[in-house]
Short mmCIF file of C-alpha atoms and ligand atoms in Angstrom, two decimals:
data_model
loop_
_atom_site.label_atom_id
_atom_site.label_comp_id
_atom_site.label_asym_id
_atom_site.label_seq_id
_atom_site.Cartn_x
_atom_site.Cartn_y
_atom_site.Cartn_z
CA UNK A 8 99.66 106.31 93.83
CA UNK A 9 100.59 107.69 90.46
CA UNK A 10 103.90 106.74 88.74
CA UNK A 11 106.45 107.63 86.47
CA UNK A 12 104.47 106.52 83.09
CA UNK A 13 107.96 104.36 81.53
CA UNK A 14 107.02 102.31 85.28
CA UNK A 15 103.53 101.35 84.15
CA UNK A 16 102.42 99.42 81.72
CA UNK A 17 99.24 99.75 82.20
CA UNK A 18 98.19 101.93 85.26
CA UNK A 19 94.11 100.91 84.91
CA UNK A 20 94.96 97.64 86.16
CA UNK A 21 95.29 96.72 89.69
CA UNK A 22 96.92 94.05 91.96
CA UNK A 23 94.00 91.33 92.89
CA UNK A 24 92.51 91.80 96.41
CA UNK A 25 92.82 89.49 98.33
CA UNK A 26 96.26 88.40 96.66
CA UNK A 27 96.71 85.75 93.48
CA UNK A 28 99.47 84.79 95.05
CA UNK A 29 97.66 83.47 98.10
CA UNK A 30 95.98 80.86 96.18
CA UNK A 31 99.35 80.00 93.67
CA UNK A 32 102.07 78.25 95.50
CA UNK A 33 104.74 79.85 92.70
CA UNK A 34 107.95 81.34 93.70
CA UNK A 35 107.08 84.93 94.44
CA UNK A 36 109.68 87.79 94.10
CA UNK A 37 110.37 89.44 97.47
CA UNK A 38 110.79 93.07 98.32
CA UNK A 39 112.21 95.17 101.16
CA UNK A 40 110.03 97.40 103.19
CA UNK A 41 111.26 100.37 104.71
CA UNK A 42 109.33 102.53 106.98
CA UNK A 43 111.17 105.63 108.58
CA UNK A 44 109.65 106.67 112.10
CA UNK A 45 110.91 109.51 113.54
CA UNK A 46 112.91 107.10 116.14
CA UNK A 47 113.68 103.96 114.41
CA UNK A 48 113.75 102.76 110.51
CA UNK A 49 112.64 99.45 109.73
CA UNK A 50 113.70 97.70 106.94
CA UNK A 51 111.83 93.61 106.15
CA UNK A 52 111.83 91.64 103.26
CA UNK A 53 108.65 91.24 102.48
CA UNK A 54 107.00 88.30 100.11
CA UNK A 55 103.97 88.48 98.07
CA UNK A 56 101.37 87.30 100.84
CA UNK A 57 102.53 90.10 102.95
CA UNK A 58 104.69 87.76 105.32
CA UNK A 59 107.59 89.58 107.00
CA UNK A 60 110.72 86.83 105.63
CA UNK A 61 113.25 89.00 107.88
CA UNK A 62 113.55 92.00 109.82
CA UNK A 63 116.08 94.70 111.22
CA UNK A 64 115.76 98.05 112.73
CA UNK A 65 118.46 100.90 113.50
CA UNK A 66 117.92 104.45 115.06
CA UNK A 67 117.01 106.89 113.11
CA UNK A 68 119.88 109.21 113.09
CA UNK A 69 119.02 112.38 113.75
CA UNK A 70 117.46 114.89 110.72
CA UNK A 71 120.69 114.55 108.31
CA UNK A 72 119.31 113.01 105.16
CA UNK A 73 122.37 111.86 103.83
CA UNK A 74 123.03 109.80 107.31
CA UNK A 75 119.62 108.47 106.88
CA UNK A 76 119.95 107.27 103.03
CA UNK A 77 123.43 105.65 104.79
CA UNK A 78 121.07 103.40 107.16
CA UNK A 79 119.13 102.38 104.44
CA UNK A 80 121.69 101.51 102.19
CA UNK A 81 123.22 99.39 104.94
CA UNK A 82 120.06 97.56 105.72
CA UNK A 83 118.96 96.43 102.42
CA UNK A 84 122.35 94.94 101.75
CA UNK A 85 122.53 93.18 105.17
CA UNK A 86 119.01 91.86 103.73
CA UNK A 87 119.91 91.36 100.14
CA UNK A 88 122.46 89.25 100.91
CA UNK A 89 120.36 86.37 102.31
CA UNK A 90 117.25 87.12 100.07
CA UNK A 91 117.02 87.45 96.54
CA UNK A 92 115.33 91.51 96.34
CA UNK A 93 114.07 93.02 92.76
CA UNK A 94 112.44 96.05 94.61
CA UNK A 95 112.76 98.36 97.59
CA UNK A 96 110.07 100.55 98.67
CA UNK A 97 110.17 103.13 101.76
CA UNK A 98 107.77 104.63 103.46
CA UNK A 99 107.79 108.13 105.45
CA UNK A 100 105.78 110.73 106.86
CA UNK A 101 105.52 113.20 104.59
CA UNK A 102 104.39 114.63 101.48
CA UNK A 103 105.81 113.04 97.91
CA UNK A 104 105.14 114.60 94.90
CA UNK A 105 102.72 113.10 92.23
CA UNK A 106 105.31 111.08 90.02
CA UNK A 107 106.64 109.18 93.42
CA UNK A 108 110.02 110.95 92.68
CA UNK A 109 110.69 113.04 95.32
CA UNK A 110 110.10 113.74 99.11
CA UNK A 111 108.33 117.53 98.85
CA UNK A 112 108.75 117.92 102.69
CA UNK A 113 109.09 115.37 105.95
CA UNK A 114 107.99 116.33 109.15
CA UNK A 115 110.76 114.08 111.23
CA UNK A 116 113.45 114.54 108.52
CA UNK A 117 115.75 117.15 106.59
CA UNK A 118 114.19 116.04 103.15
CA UNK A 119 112.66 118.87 101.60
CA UNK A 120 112.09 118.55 98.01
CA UNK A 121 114.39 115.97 97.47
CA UNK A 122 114.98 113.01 94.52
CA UNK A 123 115.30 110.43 97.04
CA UNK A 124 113.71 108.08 94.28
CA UNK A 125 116.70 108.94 91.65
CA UNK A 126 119.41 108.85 94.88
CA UNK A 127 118.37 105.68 96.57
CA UNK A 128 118.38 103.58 93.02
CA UNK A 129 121.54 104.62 92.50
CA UNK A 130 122.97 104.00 95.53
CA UNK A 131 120.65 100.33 96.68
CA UNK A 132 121.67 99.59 92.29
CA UNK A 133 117.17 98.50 92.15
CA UNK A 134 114.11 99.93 91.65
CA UNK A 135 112.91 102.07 94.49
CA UNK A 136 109.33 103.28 95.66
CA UNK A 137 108.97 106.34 98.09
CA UNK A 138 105.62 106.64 99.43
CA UNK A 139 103.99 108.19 102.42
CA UNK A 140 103.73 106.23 105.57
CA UNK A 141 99.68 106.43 105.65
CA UNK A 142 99.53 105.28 102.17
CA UNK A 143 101.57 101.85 102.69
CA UNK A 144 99.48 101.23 105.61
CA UNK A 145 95.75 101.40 103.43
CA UNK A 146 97.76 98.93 100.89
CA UNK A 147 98.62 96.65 102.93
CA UNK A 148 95.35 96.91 104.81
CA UNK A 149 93.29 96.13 101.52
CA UNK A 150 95.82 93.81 100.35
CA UNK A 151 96.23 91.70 103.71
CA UNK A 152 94.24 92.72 106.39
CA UNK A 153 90.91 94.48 107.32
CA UNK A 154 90.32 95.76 103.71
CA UNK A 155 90.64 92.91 102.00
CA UNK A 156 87.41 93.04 99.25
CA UNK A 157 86.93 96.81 99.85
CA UNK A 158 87.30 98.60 96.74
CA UNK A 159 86.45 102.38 98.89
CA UNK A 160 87.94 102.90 102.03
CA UNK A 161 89.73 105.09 104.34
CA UNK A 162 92.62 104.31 106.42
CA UNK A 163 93.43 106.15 109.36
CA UNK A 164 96.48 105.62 111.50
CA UNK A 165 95.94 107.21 115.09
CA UNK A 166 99.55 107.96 117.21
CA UNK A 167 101.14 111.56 117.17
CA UNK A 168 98.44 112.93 114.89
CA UNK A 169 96.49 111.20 112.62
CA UNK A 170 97.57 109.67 109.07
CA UNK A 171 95.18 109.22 106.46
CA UNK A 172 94.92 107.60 103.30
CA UNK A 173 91.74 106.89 100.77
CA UNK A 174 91.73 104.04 98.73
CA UNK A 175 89.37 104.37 95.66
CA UNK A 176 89.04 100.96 93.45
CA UNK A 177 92.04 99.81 94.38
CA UNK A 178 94.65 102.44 94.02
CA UNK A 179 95.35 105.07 96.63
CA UNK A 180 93.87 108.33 95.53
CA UNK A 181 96.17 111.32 95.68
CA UNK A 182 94.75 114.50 94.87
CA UNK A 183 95.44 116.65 91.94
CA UNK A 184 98.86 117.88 93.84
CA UNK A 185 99.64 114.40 95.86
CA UNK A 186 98.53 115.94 99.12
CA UNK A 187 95.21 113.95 99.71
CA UNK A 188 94.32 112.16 102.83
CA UNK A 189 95.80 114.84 104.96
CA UNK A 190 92.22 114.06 107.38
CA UNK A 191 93.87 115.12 110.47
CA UNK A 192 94.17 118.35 109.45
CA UNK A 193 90.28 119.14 109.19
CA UNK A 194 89.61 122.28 111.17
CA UNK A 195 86.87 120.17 113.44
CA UNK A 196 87.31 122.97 116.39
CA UNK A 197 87.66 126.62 115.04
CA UNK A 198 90.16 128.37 117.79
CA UNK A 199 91.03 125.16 119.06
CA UNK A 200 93.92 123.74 120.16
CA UNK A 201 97.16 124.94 118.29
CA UNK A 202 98.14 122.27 115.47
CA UNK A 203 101.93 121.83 114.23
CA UNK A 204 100.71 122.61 110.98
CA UNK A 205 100.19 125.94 112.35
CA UNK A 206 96.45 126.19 112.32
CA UNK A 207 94.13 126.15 115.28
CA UNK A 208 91.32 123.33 115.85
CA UNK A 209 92.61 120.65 113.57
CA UNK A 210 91.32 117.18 113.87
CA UNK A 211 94.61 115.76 114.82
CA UNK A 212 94.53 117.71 118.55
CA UNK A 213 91.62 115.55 119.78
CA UNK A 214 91.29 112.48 118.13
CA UNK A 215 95.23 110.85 118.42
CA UNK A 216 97.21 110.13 120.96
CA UNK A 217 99.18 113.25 121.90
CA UNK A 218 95.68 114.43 122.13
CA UNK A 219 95.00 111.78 125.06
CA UNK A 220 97.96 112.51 126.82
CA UNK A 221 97.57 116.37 126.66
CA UNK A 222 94.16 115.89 128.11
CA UNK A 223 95.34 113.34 131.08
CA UNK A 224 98.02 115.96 131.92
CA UNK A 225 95.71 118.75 132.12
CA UNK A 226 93.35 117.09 134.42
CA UNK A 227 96.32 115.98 136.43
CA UNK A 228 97.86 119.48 136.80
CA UNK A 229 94.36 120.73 138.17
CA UNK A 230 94.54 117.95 141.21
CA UNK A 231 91.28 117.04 140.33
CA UNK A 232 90.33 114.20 142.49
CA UNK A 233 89.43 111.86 138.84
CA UNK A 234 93.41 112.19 137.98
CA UNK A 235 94.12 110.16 141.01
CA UNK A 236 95.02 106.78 139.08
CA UNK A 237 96.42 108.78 136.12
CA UNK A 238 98.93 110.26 139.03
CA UNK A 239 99.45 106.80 140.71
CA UNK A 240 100.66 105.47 137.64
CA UNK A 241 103.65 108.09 136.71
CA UNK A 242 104.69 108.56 139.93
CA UNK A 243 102.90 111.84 140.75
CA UNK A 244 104.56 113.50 137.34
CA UNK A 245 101.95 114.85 135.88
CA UNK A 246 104.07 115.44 132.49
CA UNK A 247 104.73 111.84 132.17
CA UNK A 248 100.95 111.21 131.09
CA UNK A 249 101.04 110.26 127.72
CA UNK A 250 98.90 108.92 125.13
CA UNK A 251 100.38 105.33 125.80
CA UNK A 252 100.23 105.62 129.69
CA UNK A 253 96.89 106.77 129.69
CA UNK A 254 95.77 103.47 126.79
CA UNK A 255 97.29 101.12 129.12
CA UNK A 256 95.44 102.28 132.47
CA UNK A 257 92.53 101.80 130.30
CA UNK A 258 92.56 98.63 129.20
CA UNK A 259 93.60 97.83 132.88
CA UNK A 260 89.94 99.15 133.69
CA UNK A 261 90.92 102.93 135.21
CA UNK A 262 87.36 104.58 135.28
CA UNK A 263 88.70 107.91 134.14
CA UNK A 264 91.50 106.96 131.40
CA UNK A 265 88.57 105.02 130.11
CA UNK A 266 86.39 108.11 130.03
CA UNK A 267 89.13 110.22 128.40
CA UNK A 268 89.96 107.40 125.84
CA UNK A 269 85.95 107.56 125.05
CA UNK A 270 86.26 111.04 124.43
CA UNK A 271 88.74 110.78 122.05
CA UNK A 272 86.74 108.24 120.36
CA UNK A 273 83.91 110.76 120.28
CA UNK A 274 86.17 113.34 118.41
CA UNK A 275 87.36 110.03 115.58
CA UNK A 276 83.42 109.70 115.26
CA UNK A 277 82.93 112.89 114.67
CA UNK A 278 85.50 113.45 112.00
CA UNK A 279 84.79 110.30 110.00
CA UNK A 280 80.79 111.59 110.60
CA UNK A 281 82.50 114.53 108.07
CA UNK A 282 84.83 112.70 105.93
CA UNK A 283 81.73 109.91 105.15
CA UNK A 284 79.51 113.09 104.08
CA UNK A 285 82.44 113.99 101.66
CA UNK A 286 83.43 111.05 100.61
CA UNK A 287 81.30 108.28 101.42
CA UNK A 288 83.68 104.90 101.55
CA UNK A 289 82.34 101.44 102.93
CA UNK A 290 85.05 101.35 105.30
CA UNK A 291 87.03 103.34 107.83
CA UNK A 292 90.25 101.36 109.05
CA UNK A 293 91.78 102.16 112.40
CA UNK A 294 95.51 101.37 112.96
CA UNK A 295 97.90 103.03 114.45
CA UNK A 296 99.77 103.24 118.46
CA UNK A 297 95.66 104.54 119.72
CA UNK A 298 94.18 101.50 118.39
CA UNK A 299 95.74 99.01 120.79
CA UNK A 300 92.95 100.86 123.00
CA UNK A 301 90.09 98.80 120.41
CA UNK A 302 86.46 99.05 121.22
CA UNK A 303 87.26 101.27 124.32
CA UNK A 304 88.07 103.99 121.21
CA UNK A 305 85.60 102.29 118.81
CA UNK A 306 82.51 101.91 120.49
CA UNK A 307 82.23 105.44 121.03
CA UNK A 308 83.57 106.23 117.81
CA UNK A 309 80.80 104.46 115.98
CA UNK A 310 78.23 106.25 118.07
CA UNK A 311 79.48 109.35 117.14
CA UNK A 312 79.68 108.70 113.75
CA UNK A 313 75.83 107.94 113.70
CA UNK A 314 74.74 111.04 115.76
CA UNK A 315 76.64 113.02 113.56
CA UNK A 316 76.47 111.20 109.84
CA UNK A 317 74.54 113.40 107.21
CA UNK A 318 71.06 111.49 105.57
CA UNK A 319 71.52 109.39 109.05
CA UNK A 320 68.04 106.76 109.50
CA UNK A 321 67.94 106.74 105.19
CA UNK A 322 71.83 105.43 104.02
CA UNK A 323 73.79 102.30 105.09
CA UNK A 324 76.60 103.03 107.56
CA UNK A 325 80.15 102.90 106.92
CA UNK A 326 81.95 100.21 109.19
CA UNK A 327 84.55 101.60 111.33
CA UNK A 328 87.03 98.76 112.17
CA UNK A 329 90.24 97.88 113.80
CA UNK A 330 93.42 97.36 111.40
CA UNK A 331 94.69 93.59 111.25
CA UNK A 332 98.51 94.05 110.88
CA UNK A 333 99.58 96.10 113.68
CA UNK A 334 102.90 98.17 113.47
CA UNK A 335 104.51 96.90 110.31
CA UNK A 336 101.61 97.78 108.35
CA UNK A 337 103.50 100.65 106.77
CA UNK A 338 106.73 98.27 106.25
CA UNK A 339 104.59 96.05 104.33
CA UNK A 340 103.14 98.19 102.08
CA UNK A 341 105.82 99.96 101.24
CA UNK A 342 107.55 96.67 99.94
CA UNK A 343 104.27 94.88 98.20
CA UNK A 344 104.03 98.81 96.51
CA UNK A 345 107.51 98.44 95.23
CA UNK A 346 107.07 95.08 94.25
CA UNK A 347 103.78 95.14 92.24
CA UNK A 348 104.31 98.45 90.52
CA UNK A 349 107.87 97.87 89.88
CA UNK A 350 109.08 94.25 90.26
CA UNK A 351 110.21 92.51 87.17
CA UNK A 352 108.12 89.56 86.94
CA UNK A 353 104.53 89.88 85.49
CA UNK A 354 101.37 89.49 88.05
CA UNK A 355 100.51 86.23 88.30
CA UNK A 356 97.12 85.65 86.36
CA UNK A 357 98.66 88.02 83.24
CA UNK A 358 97.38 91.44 85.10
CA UNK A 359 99.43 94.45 85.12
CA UNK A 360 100.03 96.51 88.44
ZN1 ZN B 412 96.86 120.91 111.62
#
C-alpha cells in the first residue's frame, strides 16, 4: 500500500511479523475494521494482536454512496463509544488509487472516483484508511494467520470471483497504477466463458465459486444421471445450485460435487502454476467462501500446480495453503492497516509503519 507521504514517516519500515505486540503486554491502541460486502458491512474494533474486541453488521443499503458513508458513520460511533478508536480503516472491492485517497471504481457500489478518504475523516472526525478488500485480507494473513514469517506471498480469496493480493517484504505491492493483484482476471481460457469484466476466458469463471455453481447447474439442466444428488438437494431446481450448495454436498461426501469441486481446484492449480512462473512467492494463501471446501479444493490444486509449474523437477515448490482467519480476514486488516500506518502512538520496539 502506498500513502499520502505527510502519513509516513518512514515508508521503508514495516510492522514486525508475527506482531511486537504479541510478545509486549502494553496497552495497544485499537482500530475499527470495516469491510463492505456487497450484502452486509461489518464494522469491529480491532486490537493490535488481531483480536476482534466487538462487532456489528448492518445491510448494505443498496448502491447510494452517501447512504453507505451514513452506515458507517453510525457504526463506528456505536463502537467508539465503548472503545477508545485512533483509526478507522475500510475495506471494499474495488480499485483505490495509489495515494489510498480515493475509491477509482467499486463493483457492488456507486463510488466511482470518489475522496472517500477526505469524506469519511471528516465526517468519523479520525484518521481513515480505504483499501481494497483482497489487500486487508494478505495483511492480516501475514500479520496473524497463515503468512505469518512470509516476506513473498500471494493471497487469494475464492467466492464470486477471485481476489488477489501480493505481498512483497512486507508491504502489499500495488502496481505502478494501484491495480495489481487483479489474478482473477488472467485470460487462462481464450473464448471462454464471458467474465463481468467484459472479457472472455478469465481465471475468475473456473476457479471461484460462481464458477462451481454454474457448472453444477449445467450438468443438472442436461438430466444427466451424475446431477442426481446435486437435484436431491435443491429440490429438483436446477437454478438453485450454487457454489455454496454444491461445497456443502461435498464435504457431506456427494461423489460428483466432489468431482466438480476437484475440477475447480484443477483450474486454482493451474493459475497459480502461471502466477508462480511470473512471480515466484513462497506462498499462495487460500481464503475466501470456496475454501471452507479445504483439501477437497487443495489437493487437486497442488497437483495442478506441479504438472503445470515452469523449471518443475529443478526449483522448490510454492506451498499452497488454507487461510487461518476465516471471514473477517478483510475486517481485520483493514483496521491493523489503519492502525499501523496511521495510529498515533509509535510501534512498539521504536519502528515506523
Ligand atoms: Zn475478467
Amino acid at each position: 500500500m502506498v500513502f499520502p507521504p505527510s502519513r509516513i514517516p518512514d515508508t521503508t519500515a514495516s510492522p514486525s511479523n508475527p506482531p511486537a505486540e504479541a510478545r509486549s503486554e502494553g496497552r495497544v491502541p485499537l482500530a475499527v475494521g470495516i469491510d463492505i460486502g456487497g450484502t452486509k458491512v461489518a464494522a469491529g474494533v480491532v486490537d493490535g494482536r488481531g483480536r476482534i474486541l466487538a462487532e456489528l453488521r448492518r445491510s448494505t443499503p443498496g448502491r447510494d454512496a452517501r447512504a453507505v458513508e451514513q452506515v458507517i458513520v453510525e457504526l463506528v460511533g456505536e463502537l467508539a463509544a465503548r472503545h477508545d478508536i485512533e483509526a478507522v480503516g475500510i475495506g471494499a472491492a474495488g480499485w483505490m488509487d495509489l495515494a489510498g485517497e480515493r475509491v477509482v471504481f467499486s463493483p457492488h457500489l456507486a463510488w466511482r472516483d470518489e475522496p472517500l478518504q477526505a469524506t469519511m475523516e471528516s465526517l468519523l472526525d479520525r484518521p481513515v484508511l480505504i483499501t481494497n478488500d483482497a489487500d486487508a485480507a494478505a495483511w492480516a494473513e501475514w500479520r496473524f494467520g497463515a503468512g505469518r514469517g512470509h516476506e513473498r506471498l500471494i493471497m487469494l480469496t475464492l467466492g464470486t470471483g477471485i481476489g488477489g493480493a501480493l505481498m512483497i517484504d512486507g508491504r502489499v505491492e500495488r502496481g505502478s497504477f494501484g491495480m495489481a493483484g487483479e489474478f482473477g482476471h488472467q485470460i487462462i481460457m481464450p473464448g471462454g466463458h464471458r467474465c463481468e469484466c467484459g472479457n472472455r476466458g478469465c481465471w475468475e469463471q473456473y476457479a471461484s465459486g460462481n464458477a462451481l455453481g454454474r457448472e453444477g447447474r449445467e450438468l443438472a439442466k442436461k438430466h444427466s444421471p451424475m446431477a442426481a444428488g446435486l437435484l436431491a438437494a435443491v429440490h429438483d431446481k436446477p437454478k438453485d445450485i450454487t457454489g455454496n450448495v454444491v461445497t456443502e454436498l461435498a464435504l457431506a461426501g456427494e461423489a460428483t460435487a466432489m468431482e466438480l469441486v476437484a475440477e475447480v481446484g484443477d483450474w486454482l492449480g493451474l493459475g497459480i502454476a502461471n502466477l508462480a512462473a511470473a512471480l515466484d512467492p513462497a506462498l499462495f494463501i487460500i481464503g475466501g467462501g470456496l475454501s471452507a471446501a479445504g483439501e477437497l479444493m487443495l489437493e487437486p490444486a497442488r497437483r495442478a500446480y506441479s504438472r503445470n509449474l515452469t523449471g518443475r523437477g529443478y526449483r522448490q515448490e510454492a506451498v499452497i495453503a488454507a487461510a487461518q482467519l476465516g471471514p473477517t480476514a478483510g475486517l481485520v486488516g483493514a483496521a491493523d492497516l489503519a492502525r499501523t500506518r496511521l495510529g498515533a502512538q509509535p510501534r512498539p520496539g521504536g519502528r515506523g509503519a
